[in-house]
PDB file of C-alpha atoms in Angstrom:
ATOM      1  CA  UNK A   1     -29.247  98.251  37.883  1.00 41.00           C
ATOM      2  CA  UNK A   2     -31.647  99.404  40.512  1.00 39.00           C
ATOM      3  CA  UNK A   3     -33.165  95.856  40.408  1.00 39.00           C
ATOM      4  CA  UNK A   4     -29.882  94.261  40.709  1.00 41.00           C
ATOM      5  CA  UNK A   5     -28.890  96.358  43.661  1.00 40.00           C
ATOM      6  CA  UNK A   6     -32.209  95.678  45.422  1.00 39.00           C
ATOM      7  CA  UNK A   7     -31.428  91.922  45.047  1.00 38.00           C
ATOM      8  CA  UNK A   8     -28.402  92.447  47.361  1.00 39.00           C
ATOM      9  CA  UNK A   9     -30.769  93.900  49.931  1.00 42.00           C
ATOM     10  CA  UNK A  10     -32.435  90.411  50.114  1.00 41.00           C
ATOM     11  CA  UNK A  11     -36.110  91.535  50.225  1.00 42.00           C
ATOM     12  CA  UNK A  12     -38.686  88.934  48.981  1.00 41.00           C
ATOM     13  CA  UNK A  13     -38.086  85.249  48.529  1.00 40.00           C
ATOM     14  CA  UNK A  14     -36.720  85.357  44.986  1.00 38.00           C
ATOM     15  CA  UNK A  15     -34.663  88.408  45.823  1.00 43.00           C
ATOM     16  CA  UNK A  16     -33.210  86.629  48.909  1.00 44.00           C
ATOM     17  CA  UNK A  17     -32.179  83.671  46.525  1.00 42.00           C
ATOM     18  CA  UNK A  18     -30.469  85.978  44.125  1.00 43.00           C
ATOM     19  CA  UNK A  19     -28.759  87.921  46.911  1.00 56.00           C
ATOM     20  CA  UNK A  20     -27.597  84.805  48.456  1.00 60.00           C
ATOM     21  CA  UNK A  21     -26.165  83.437  45.286  1.00 63.00           C
ATOM     22  CA  UNK A  22     -24.527  86.900  44.530  1.00 67.00           C
ATOM     23  CA  UNK A  23     -22.956  87.020  47.949  1.00 72.00           C
ATOM     24  CA  UNK A  24     -21.647  83.400  47.809  1.00 77.00           C
ATOM     25  CA  UNK A  25     -20.035  84.217  44.372  1.00 78.00           C
ATOM     26  CA  UNK A  26     -18.417  87.424  45.944  1.00 77.00           C
ATOM     27  CA  UNK A  27     -17.316  85.538  48.990  1.00 79.00           C
ATOM     28  CA  UNK A  28     -15.731  82.818  46.862  1.00 79.00           C
ATOM     29  CA  UNK A  29     -14.145  85.564  44.778  1.00 80.00           C
ATOM     30  CA  UNK A  30     -12.764  87.158  47.901  1.00 78.00           C
ATOM     31  CA  UNK A  31     -11.378  84.024  49.206  1.00 80.00           C
ATOM     32  CA  UNK A  32      -8.905  83.918  46.335  1.00 82.00           C
ATOM     33  CA  UNK A  33      -8.561  87.529  45.347  1.00 83.00           C
ATOM     34  CA  UNK A  34      -7.975  91.100  46.909  1.00 86.00           C
ATOM     35  CA  UNK A  35      -9.718  93.670  44.841  1.00 88.00           C
ATOM     36  CA  UNK A  36     -11.301  97.179  45.163  1.00 89.00           C
ATOM     37  CA  UNK A  37     -14.312  97.971  42.994  1.00 88.00           C
ATOM     38  CA  UNK A  38     -14.812 101.664  41.873  1.00 91.00           C
ATOM     39  CA  UNK A  39     -18.208 103.036  40.888  1.00 90.00           C
ATOM     40  CA  UNK A  40     -18.630 106.397  39.225  1.00 89.00           C
ATOM     41  CA  UNK A  41     -21.287 108.079  37.121  1.00 85.00           C
ATOM     42  CA  UNK A  42     -24.279 106.999  39.131  1.00 86.00           C
ATOM     43  CA  UNK A  43     -25.965 110.361  38.454  1.00 79.00           C
ATOM     44  CA  UNK A  44     -25.932 109.582  34.827  1.00 78.00           C
ATOM     45  CA  UNK A  45     -27.220 106.073  35.410  1.00 81.00           C
ATOM     46  CA  UNK A  46     -30.011 106.910  37.760  1.00 80.00           C
ATOM     47  CA  UNK A  47     -31.662 109.604  35.565  1.00 72.00           C
ATOM     48  CA  UNK A  48     -35.098 109.549  37.309  1.00 74.00           C
ATOM     49  CA  UNK A  49     -33.659 109.571  40.718  1.00 75.00           C
ATOM     50  CA  UNK A  50     -35.808 112.402  42.325  1.00 68.00           C
ATOM     51  CA  UNK A  51     -39.080 110.703  41.175  1.00 76.00           C
ATOM     52  CA  UNK A  52     -38.092 106.933  41.251  1.00 83.00           C
ATOM     53  CA  UNK A  53     -38.251 105.303  44.781  1.00 86.00           C
ATOM     54  CA  UNK A  54     -36.561 102.060  43.393  1.00 88.00           C
ATOM     55  CA  UNK A  55     -33.494 103.952  42.242  1.00 88.00           C
ATOM     56  CA  UNK A  56     -33.231 105.843  45.638  1.00 88.00           C
ATOM     57  CA  UNK A  57     -33.537 102.478  47.370  1.00 89.00           C
ATOM     58  CA  UNK A  58     -30.988 100.968  45.139  1.00 88.00           C
ATOM     59  CA  UNK A  59     -28.557 103.723  45.953  1.00 90.00           C
ATOM     60  CA  UNK A  60     -29.201 103.353  49.629  1.00 90.00           C
ATOM     61  CA  UNK A  61     -28.529  99.649  49.434  1.00 88.00           C
ATOM     62  CA  UNK A  62     -25.249 100.320  47.575  1.00 89.00           C
ATOM     63  CA  UNK A  63     -23.980 102.842  50.097  1.00 91.00           C
ATOM     64  CA  UNK A  64     -25.095 101.137  53.260  1.00 89.00           C
ATOM     65  CA  UNK A  65     -25.951  97.480  53.026  1.00 87.00           C
ATOM     66  CA  UNK A  66     -23.198  96.414  50.438  1.00 86.00           C
ATOM     67  CA  UNK A  67     -20.466  98.188  52.447  1.00 86.00           C
ATOM     68  CA  UNK A  68     -21.670  96.566  55.633  1.00 87.00           C
ATOM     69  CA  UNK A  69     -21.720  93.088  53.954  1.00 86.00           C
ATOM     70  CA  UNK A  70     -18.181  93.706  52.595  1.00 85.00           C
ATOM     71  CA  UNK A  71     -16.926  94.553  56.038  1.00 87.00           C
ATOM     72  CA  UNK A  72     -18.311  91.277  57.329  1.00 85.00           C
ATOM     73  CA  UNK A  73     -16.092  89.226  54.983  1.00 83.00           C
ATOM     74  CA  UNK A  74     -13.178  87.447  56.836  1.00 84.00           C
ATOM     75  CA  UNK A  75      -9.926  89.492  56.173  1.00 84.00           C
ATOM     76  CA  UNK A  76     -11.954  92.101  54.283  1.00 84.00           C
ATOM     77  CA  UNK A  77     -10.421  91.106  50.906  1.00 86.00           C
ATOM     78  CA  UNK A  78     -12.872  93.262  48.839  1.00 86.00           C
ATOM     79  CA  UNK A  79     -13.252  97.032  48.886  1.00 88.00           C
ATOM     80  CA  UNK A  80     -15.686  99.496  47.369  1.00 88.00           C
ATOM     81  CA  UNK A  81     -15.038 103.033  46.344  1.00 91.00           C
ATOM     82  CA  UNK A  82     -18.146 104.956  45.250  1.00 91.00           C
ATOM     83  CA  UNK A  83     -18.058 108.622  43.821  1.00 91.00           C
ATOM     84  CA  UNK A  84     -21.524 110.096  44.357  1.00 88.00           C
ATOM     85  CA  UNK A  85     -22.916 113.572  44.911  1.00 82.00           C
ATOM     86  CA  UNK A  86     -24.020 114.694  48.238  1.00 78.00           C
ATOM     87  CA  UNK A  87     -27.562 115.548  47.144  1.00 74.00           C
ATOM     88  CA  UNK A  88     -28.103 111.991  45.902  1.00 82.00           C
ATOM     89  CA  UNK A  89     -26.701 110.551  49.270  1.00 86.00           C
ATOM     90  CA  UNK A  90     -29.159 112.762  51.126  1.00 79.00           C
ATOM     91  CA  UNK A  91     -32.124 111.665  49.057  1.00 80.00           C
ATOM     92  CA  UNK A  92     -31.186 107.940  49.334  1.00 86.00           C
ATOM     93  CA  UNK A  93     -30.364 107.858  53.129  1.00 87.00           C
ATOM     94  CA  UNK A  94     -33.345 109.498  54.806  1.00 80.00           C
ATOM     95  CA  UNK A  95     -32.435 108.206  58.391  1.00 83.00           C
ATOM     96  CA  UNK A  96     -29.084 108.767  59.927  1.00 83.00           C
ATOM     97  CA  UNK A  97     -27.849 110.875  56.974  1.00 81.00           C
ATOM     98  CA  UNK A  98     -25.870 113.168  59.359  1.00 81.00           C
ATOM     99  CA  UNK A  99     -24.209 110.054  60.921  1.00 88.00           C
ATOM    100  CA  UNK A 100     -23.350 108.607  57.348  1.00 88.00           C
ATOM    101  CA  UNK A 101     -21.884 112.006  56.330  1.00 83.00           C
ATOM    102  CA  UNK A 102     -19.869 112.237  59.496  1.00 86.00           C
ATOM    103  CA  UNK A 103     -18.466 108.711  58.967  1.00 88.00           C
ATOM    104  CA  UNK A 104     -17.161 109.522  55.594  1.00 87.00           C
ATOM    105  CA  UNK A 105     -16.440 113.260  55.932  1.00 83.00           C
ATOM    106  CA  UNK A 106     -12.662 112.829  55.723  1.00 84.00           C
ATOM    107  CA  UNK A 107     -13.071 111.349  52.201  1.00 86.00           C
ATOM    108  CA  UNK A 108     -15.251 114.142  50.873  1.00 81.00           C
ATOM    109  CA  UNK A 109     -13.750 115.822  47.764  1.00 79.00           C
ATOM    110  CA  UNK A 110     -13.504 119.460  48.056  1.00 77.00           C
ATOM    111  CA  UNK A 111     -11.488 122.095  46.457  1.00 81.00           C
ATOM    112  CA  UNK A 112     -10.110 124.316  49.128  1.00 88.00           C
ATOM    113  CA  UNK A 113      -8.792 127.759  48.198  1.00 91.00           C
ATOM    114  CA  UNK A 114      -5.155 126.624  47.819  1.00 93.00           C
ATOM    115  CA  UNK A 115      -6.122 123.744  45.594  1.00 93.00           C
ATOM    116  CA  UNK A 116      -8.474 125.971  43.446  1.00 95.00           C
ATOM    117  CA  UNK A 117      -5.569 128.376  42.887  1.00 96.00           C
ATOM    118  CA  UNK A 118      -3.278 125.480  42.173  1.00 96.00           C
ATOM    119  CA  UNK A 119      -5.618 124.186  39.448  1.00 96.00           C
ATOM    120  CA  UNK A 120      -5.669 127.677  37.925  1.00 97.00           C
ATOM    121  CA  UNK A 121      -2.020 127.656  37.957  1.00 97.00           C
ATOM    122  CA  UNK A 122      -1.812 124.142  36.420  1.00 96.00           C
ATOM    123  CA  UNK A 123      -4.165 125.226  33.572  1.00 96.00           C
ATOM    124  CA  UNK A 124      -2.160 128.370  32.822  1.00 95.00           C
ATOM    125  CA  UNK A 125       1.087 126.388  32.921  1.00 95.00           C
ATOM    126  CA  UNK A 126      -0.110 123.700  30.543  1.00 94.00           C
ATOM    127  CA  UNK A 127      -1.610 126.222  28.179  1.00 93.00           C
ATOM    128  CA  UNK A 128       1.923 127.361  27.507  1.00 92.00           C
ATOM    129  CA  UNK A 129       1.351 130.823  29.214  1.00 91.00           C
ATOM    130  CA  UNK A 130       3.861 130.097  31.966  1.00 92.00           C
ATOM    131  CA  UNK A 131       6.601 128.068  30.153  1.00 87.00           C
ATOM    132  CA  UNK A 132       9.189 128.868  32.809  1.00 90.00           C
ATOM    133  CA  UNK A 133       7.273 127.072  35.537  1.00 93.00           C
ATOM    134  CA  UNK A 134       7.758 123.291  36.113  1.00 94.00           C
ATOM    135  CA  UNK A 135       5.085 120.775  36.933  1.00 93.00           C
ATOM    136  CA  UNK A 136       6.995 120.057  40.201  1.00 94.00           C
ATOM    137  CA  UNK A 137       6.738 123.742  41.249  1.00 95.00           C
ATOM    138  CA  UNK A 138       2.970 123.852  40.645  1.00 95.00           C
ATOM    139  CA  UNK A 139       2.419 120.658  42.623  1.00 93.00           C
ATOM    140  CA  UNK A 140       4.418 121.698  45.629  1.00 94.00           C
ATOM    141  CA  UNK A 141       3.816 125.373  45.596  1.00 95.00           C
ATOM    142  CA  UNK A 142       2.855 126.790  49.041  1.00 93.00           C
ATOM    143  CA  UNK A 143       0.121 129.409  49.506  1.00 89.00           C
ATOM    144  CA  UNK A 144       2.260 132.424  49.134  1.00 88.00           C
ATOM    145  CA  UNK A 145       3.974 130.894  46.106  1.00 94.00           C
ATOM    146  CA  UNK A 146       0.621 130.325  44.469  1.00 96.00           C
ATOM    147  CA  UNK A 147      -0.226 133.927  44.522  1.00 94.00           C
ATOM    148  CA  UNK A 148       3.207 135.023  43.289  1.00 95.00           C
ATOM    149  CA  UNK A 149       3.148 132.456  40.410  1.00 96.00           C
ATOM    150  CA  UNK A 150      -0.329 133.651  39.416  1.00 97.00           C
ATOM    151  CA  UNK A 151       0.560 137.318  39.270  1.00 96.00           C
ATOM    152  CA  UNK A 152       1.567 137.142  35.505  1.00 96.00           C
ATOM    153  CA  UNK A 153      -1.840 135.544  34.822  1.00 97.00           C
ATOM    154  CA  UNK A 154      -4.184 138.105  36.179  1.00 97.00           C
ATOM    155  CA  UNK A 155      -2.006 140.707  38.079  1.00 95.00           C
ATOM    156  CA  UNK A 156      -1.750 141.561  41.686  1.00 95.00           C
ATOM    157  CA  UNK A 157      -5.077 143.447  41.999  1.00 95.00           C
ATOM    158  CA  UNK A 158      -8.228 143.886  39.971  1.00 94.00           C
ATOM    159  CA  UNK A 159      -6.852 147.107  38.806  1.00 92.00           C
ATOM    160  CA  UNK A 160      -3.492 148.774  38.968  1.00 90.00           C
ATOM    161  CA  UNK A 161      -1.111 147.648  41.714  1.00 89.00           C
ATOM    162  CA  UNK A 162      -1.672 150.856  43.725  1.00 90.00           C
ATOM    163  CA  UNK A 163      -5.422 150.907  43.402  1.00 91.00           C
ATOM    164  CA  UNK A 164      -7.827 150.214  46.145  1.00 89.00           C
ATOM    165  CA  UNK A 165      -9.221 147.135  44.177  1.00 90.00           C
ATOM    166  CA  UNK A 166      -9.287 143.670  45.650  1.00 90.00           C
ATOM    167  CA  UNK A 167      -6.395 141.288  45.141  1.00 93.00           C
ATOM    168  CA  UNK A 168      -6.968 139.163  42.043  1.00 96.00           C
ATOM    169  CA  UNK A 169      -6.410 135.848  43.745  1.00 95.00           C
ATOM    170  CA  UNK A 170      -9.025 136.728  46.576  1.00 93.00           C
ATOM    171  CA  UNK A 171     -11.553 138.067  44.098  1.00 94.00           C
ATOM    172  CA  UNK A 172     -11.245 134.886  41.938  1.00 96.00           C
ATOM    173  CA  UNK A 173     -11.952 132.668  44.843  1.00 94.00           C
ATOM    174  CA  UNK A 174     -14.880 134.760  46.137  1.00 91.00           C
ATOM    175  CA  UNK A 175     -16.409 135.240  42.680  1.00 93.00           C
ATOM    176  CA  UNK A 176     -16.432 131.436  41.919  1.00 95.00           C
ATOM    177  CA  UNK A 177     -17.436 130.021  45.235  1.00 93.00           C
ATOM    178  CA  UNK A 178     -20.884 129.439  46.482  1.00 92.00           C
ATOM    179  CA  UNK A 179     -22.003 130.257  49.897  1.00 89.00           C
ATOM    180  CA  UNK A 180     -20.991 126.970  51.367  1.00 85.00           C
ATOM    181  CA  UNK A 181     -17.418 127.655  50.444  1.00 85.00           C
ATOM    182  CA  UNK A 182     -17.355 125.292  47.498  1.00 87.00           C
ATOM    183  CA  UNK A 183     -15.710 125.935  44.213  1.00 92.00           C
ATOM    184  CA  UNK A 184     -15.769 123.519  41.285  1.00 91.00           C
ATOM    185  CA  UNK A 185     -12.978 122.585  38.910  1.00 92.00           C
ATOM    186  CA  UNK A 186     -15.297 123.057  35.855  1.00 92.00           C
ATOM    187  CA  UNK A 187     -16.121 126.596  36.898  1.00 95.00           C
ATOM    188  CA  UNK A 188     -12.434 127.390  37.228  1.00 96.00           C
ATOM    189  CA  UNK A 189     -11.632 126.052  33.816  1.00 95.00           C
ATOM    190  CA  UNK A 190     -14.638 127.728  32.198  1.00 96.00           C
ATOM    191  CA  UNK A 191     -13.681 130.970  33.877  1.00 97.00           C
ATOM    192  CA  UNK A 192     -10.109 130.890  32.699  1.00 97.00           C
ATOM    193  CA  UNK A 193     -11.149 130.052  29.137  1.00 96.00           C
ATOM    194  CA  UNK A 194     -13.733 132.812  28.999  1.00 97.00           C
ATOM    195  CA  UNK A 195     -11.484 135.415  30.644  1.00 97.00           C
ATOM    196  CA  UNK A 196      -8.759 134.646  28.141  1.00 96.00           C
ATOM    197  CA  UNK A 197     -11.047 134.965  25.199  1.00 96.00           C
ATOM    198  CA  UNK A 198     -12.364 138.380  26.364  1.00 96.00           C
ATOM    199  CA  UNK A 199      -8.715 139.564  27.216  1.00 96.00           C
ATOM    200  CA  UNK A 200      -7.525 139.214  23.563  1.00 93.00           C
ATOM    201  CA  UNK A 201      -8.877 142.640  22.663  1.00 91.00           C
ATOM    202  CA  UNK A 202      -8.251 144.433  25.818  1.00 89.00           C
ATOM    203  CA  UNK A 203      -4.904 146.226  25.363  1.00 86.00           C
ATOM    204  CA  UNK A 204      -5.016 148.288  28.581  1.00 87.00           C
ATOM    205  CA  UNK A 205      -2.760 145.796  30.680  1.00 90.00           C
ATOM    206  CA  UNK A 206       0.420 144.509  29.171  1.00 86.00           C
ATOM    207  CA  UNK A 207       1.687 142.809  32.339  1.00 87.00           C
ATOM    208  CA  UNK A 208      -0.907 140.229  32.757  1.00 94.00           C
ATOM    209  CA  UNK A 209      -2.829 137.750  30.565  1.00 95.00           C
ATOM    210  CA  UNK A 210      -6.318 138.168  31.962  1.00 97.00           C
ATOM    211  CA  UNK A 211      -7.526 141.691  32.304  1.00 96.00           C
ATOM    212  CA  UNK A 212      -9.788 142.789  35.193  1.00 96.00           C
ATOM    213  CA  UNK A 213     -12.702 143.804  32.778  1.00 95.00           C
ATOM    214  CA  UNK A 214     -12.510 140.498  30.972  1.00 96.00           C
ATOM    215  CA  UNK A 215     -12.486 138.581  34.303  1.00 97.00           C
ATOM    216  CA  UNK A 216     -15.626 140.442  35.434  1.00 95.00           C
ATOM    217  CA  UNK A 217     -17.422 139.925  32.198  1.00 96.00           C
ATOM    218  CA  UNK A 218     -16.410 136.199  32.092  1.00 96.00           C
ATOM    219  CA  UNK A 219     -18.630 135.615  35.198  1.00 95.00           C
ATOM    220  CA  UNK A 220     -21.786 136.060  33.156  1.00 95.00           C
ATOM    221  CA  UNK A 221     -21.206 132.846  30.976  1.00 94.00           C
ATOM    222  CA  UNK A 222     -19.704 131.055  33.794  1.00 96.00           C
ATOM    223  CA  UNK A 223     -22.695 131.793  35.949  1.00 96.00           C
ATOM    224  CA  UNK A 224     -25.166 130.615  33.283  1.00 96.00           C
ATOM    225  CA  UNK A 225     -23.171 127.284  32.861  1.00 94.00           C
ATOM    226  CA  UNK A 226     -23.218 126.887  36.639  1.00 95.00           C
ATOM    227  CA  UNK A 227     -26.959 127.373  36.790  1.00 95.00           C
ATOM    228  CA  UNK A 228     -27.574 124.863  33.981  1.00 92.00           C
ATOM    229  CA  UNK A 229     -25.258 122.180  35.639  1.00 88.00           C
ATOM    230  CA  UNK A 230     -26.815 122.566  39.092  1.00 87.00           C
ATOM    231  CA  UNK A 231     -30.238 122.262  37.411  1.00 85.00           C
ATOM    232  CA  UNK A 232     -29.270 118.986  35.871  1.00 78.00           C
ATOM    233  CA  UNK A 233     -27.729 117.728  39.186  1.00 76.00           C
ATOM    234  CA  UNK A 234     -30.506 118.656  41.425  1.00 79.00           C
ATOM    235  CA  UNK A 235     -33.957 119.287  39.692  1.00 80.00           C
ATOM    236  CA  UNK A 236     -35.459 120.815  42.830  1.00 83.00           C
ATOM    237  CA  UNK A 237     -32.688 123.445  43.083  1.00 89.00           C
ATOM    238  CA  UNK A 238     -32.987 123.992  39.301  1.00 92.00           C
ATOM    239  CA  UNK A 239     -36.821 124.736  39.727  1.00 92.00           C
ATOM    240  CA  UNK A 240     -36.124 127.237  42.415  1.00 94.00           C
ATOM    241  CA  UNK A 241     -33.385 128.932  40.333  1.00 96.00           C
ATOM    242  CA  UNK A 242     -35.914 129.086  37.448  1.00 95.00           C
ATOM    243  CA  UNK A 243     -38.344 130.894  39.689  1.00 95.00           C
ATOM    244  CA  UNK A 244     -35.684 133.475  40.508  1.00 96.00           C
ATOM    245  CA  UNK A 245     -34.636 133.828  36.837  1.00 96.00           C
ATOM    246  CA  UNK A 246     -38.169 134.492  35.681  1.00 95.00           C
ATOM    247  CA  UNK A 247     -38.853 137.360  38.192  1.00 95.00           C
ATOM    248  CA  UNK A 248     -39.540 140.750  36.844  1.00 95.00           C
ATOM    249  CA  UNK A 249     -36.384 142.892  36.401  1.00 94.00           C
ATOM    250  CA  UNK A 250     -37.279 145.201  39.267  1.00 93.00           C
ATOM    251  CA  UNK A 251     -37.539 142.313  41.565  1.00 93.00           C
ATOM    252  CA  UNK A 252     -34.012 141.072  40.780  1.00 95.00           C
ATOM    253  CA  UNK A 253     -32.044 142.971  43.471  1.00 92.00           C
ATOM    254  CA  UNK A 254     -29.760 141.783  46.222  1.00 90.00           C
ATOM    255  CA  UNK A 255     -30.125 141.842  49.065  1.00 89.00           C
ATOM    256  CA  UNK A 256     -33.721 140.708  48.755  1.00 92.00           C
ATOM    257  CA  UNK A 257     -36.630 139.811  51.179  1.00 92.00           C
ATOM    258  CA  UNK A 258     -38.428 136.463  50.843  1.00 90.00           C
ATOM    259  CA  UNK A 259     -41.622 138.247  49.833  1.00 89.00           C
ATOM    260  CA  UNK A 260     -40.090 140.076  46.834  1.00 92.00           C
ATOM    261  CA  UNK A 261     -38.989 136.726  45.191  1.00 92.00           C
ATOM    262  CA  UNK A 262     -42.165 134.647  46.085  1.00 88.00           C
ATOM    263  CA  UNK A 263     -40.186 131.895  47.766  1.00 91.00           C
ATOM    264  CA  UNK A 264     -41.238 130.197  51.025  1.00 92.00           C
ATOM    265  CA  UNK A 265     -38.899 129.767  54.031  1.00 90.00           C
ATOM    266  CA  UNK A 266     -38.560 126.074  53.168  1.00 88.00           C
ATOM    267  CA  UNK A 267     -37.633 126.817  49.530  1.00 92.00           C
ATOM    268  CA  UNK A 268     -35.024 129.371  50.651  1.00 93.00           C
ATOM    269  CA  UNK A 269     -33.681 126.824  53.166  1.00 89.00           C
ATOM    270  CA  UNK A 270     -33.053 124.448  50.191  1.00 87.00           C
ATOM    271  CA  UNK A 271     -31.304 127.142  48.300  1.00 91.00           C
ATOM    272  CA  UNK A 272     -29.206 128.014  51.407  1.00 89.00           C
ATOM    273  CA  UNK A 273     -28.283 124.339  51.976  1.00 83.00           C
ATOM    274  CA  UNK A 274     -26.953 124.293  48.479  1.00 86.00           C
ATOM    275  CA  UNK A 275     -24.956 127.489  48.840  1.00 89.00           C
ATOM    276  CA  UNK A 276     -27.223 129.530  46.513  1.00 94.00           C
ATOM    277  CA  UNK A 277     -28.393 132.193  49.105  1.00 93.00           C
ATOM    278  CA  UNK A 278     -27.112 133.492  52.416  1.00 90.00           C
ATOM    279  CA  UNK A 279     -29.241 135.121  55.026  1.00 88.00           C
ATOM    280  CA  UNK A 280     -28.059 138.215  56.863  1.00 84.00           C
ATOM    281  CA  UNK A 281     -30.784 139.453  59.252  1.00 83.00           C
ATOM    282  CA  UNK A 282     -33.819 139.599  57.184  1.00 84.00           C
ATOM    283  CA  UNK A 283     -32.147 139.990  53.814  1.00 87.00           C
ATOM    284  CA  UNK A 284     -30.755 137.391  51.391  1.00 92.00           C
ATOM    285  CA  UNK A 285     -27.651 137.592  49.200  1.00 92.00           C
ATOM    286  CA  UNK A 286     -26.739 135.470  46.156  1.00 93.00           C
ATOM    287  CA  UNK A 287     -23.136 134.622  45.357  1.00 93.00           C
ATOM    288  CA  UNK A 288     -21.538 136.130  42.174  1.00 93.00           C
ATOM    289  CA  UNK A 289     -21.344 132.608  40.496  1.00 95.00           C
ATOM    290  CA  UNK A 290     -25.208 132.487  40.567  1.00 96.00           C
ATOM    291  CA  UNK A 291     -26.071 136.233  40.631  1.00 94.00           C
ATOM    292  CA  UNK A 292     -24.857 137.084  37.157  1.00 94.00           C
ATOM    293  CA  UNK A 293     -26.676 134.116  35.339  1.00 95.00           C
ATOM    294  CA  UNK A 294     -29.899 135.134  37.133  1.00 96.00           C
ATOM    295  CA  UNK A 295     -29.488 138.760  36.146  1.00 95.00           C
ATOM    296  CA  UNK A 296     -29.714 140.111  39.722  1.00 94.00           C
ATOM    297  CA  UNK A 297     -28.324 143.569  40.346  1.00 92.00           C
ATOM    298  CA  UNK A 298     -26.441 144.528  43.447  1.00 84.00           C
ATOM    299  CA  UNK A 299     -27.599 147.553  45.400  1.00 73.00           C
ATOM    300  CA  UNK A 300     -24.412 149.789  44.988  1.00 66.00           C
ATOM    301  CA  UNK A 301     -21.099 148.242  43.988  1.00 64.00           C
ATOM    302  CA  UNK A 302     -20.992 144.444  44.664  1.00 61.00           C
ATOM    303  CA  UNK A 303     -19.202 143.680  47.945  1.00 67.00           C
ATOM    304  CA  UNK A 304     -17.820 140.446  46.626  1.00 67.00           C
ATOM    305  CA  UNK A 305     -15.051 140.034  49.252  1.00 69.00           C
ATOM    306  CA  UNK A 306     -16.982 141.492  52.170  1.00 75.00           C
ATOM    307  CA  UNK A 307     -19.920 139.053  51.776  1.00 74.00           C
ATOM    308  CA  UNK A 308     -17.572 136.172  51.062  1.00 73.00           C
ATOM    309  CA  UNK A 309     -15.637 136.882  54.428  1.00 74.00           C
ATOM    310  CA  UNK A 310     -18.973 137.324  56.257  1.00 74.00           C
ATOM    311  CA  UNK A 311     -20.079 133.855  55.017  1.00 72.00           C
ATOM    312  CA  UNK A 312     -16.809 132.220  56.005  1.00 68.00           C
ATOM    313  CA  UNK A 313     -17.104 133.711  59.509  1.00 69.00           C
ATOM    314  CA  UNK A 314     -20.732 132.672  59.860  1.00 66.00           C
ATOM    315  CA  UNK A 315     -20.158 129.230  58.656  1.00 60.00           C
ATOM    316  CA  UNK A 316     -16.842 128.635  60.332  1.00 57.00           C
ATOM    317  CA  UNK A 317     -15.224 128.012  56.959  1.00 53.00           C
ATOM    318  CA  UNK A 318     -11.740 129.318  57.842  1.00 51.00           C
TER     319      UNK A 318
END
């Protein structure tokens, strides 16, 4: 595929000929049809992306040159929708990456807090746990409705209703989000499944499906799955996470200083850009969704919501 995409770029005599032929065929097709082409799964196709310049060039051609050429067609009869991870885009478009990102920012797929809670509610509903709830109520629920509908799932608080524990919905969002405010659907589903399995033997709470202890324990397996997934998606980040994972136990403390984990400022910058660490003064924090899988211990009781709120304020995520 990399070679075929490069042909569209028109470099070299033979490539120009193939590109011209391909463009003529598409132009002829567009004169008689209106179509939108959809491309997904590029990360599976471009397996050697980080080390293969041809694959990076091919993706750059697809994201920039192909779209520009489609815009040049009279009447714009052909469209192109591409689902691709941000880290692949950044590696493929070295120049004007910020401009490219800004241009398509309104189409970026993100799970905001409300939609993350809605997904949790949808999963609970379709598991049969909330049989009184309709699909229409799930889809159109407002923020305050989402919290109320989810109370039978995980209670009002991560403890008794009158305790000083965090609200369950706020804890859930803070625990599963990275420091870029991103929360992924697969993490939500994994968390709910693990929490449900661990709650079966916990009889201390009869008014909720998921118990606080089970929810906290579920973070361990969720975190390990998260680390494995991000390592597959971004090998460089995966390598840095492996460095943190192989530290001696006494070094695995948060907050930590750069010297204690043997990472350079550039490497910490990569982790920060991917939401894995957050700098507060001269100390670094790791979000819960990564901390547990890396076996890092918190000094004192983990301040999940406090750190999450600080990150939101610092990054203007509200």
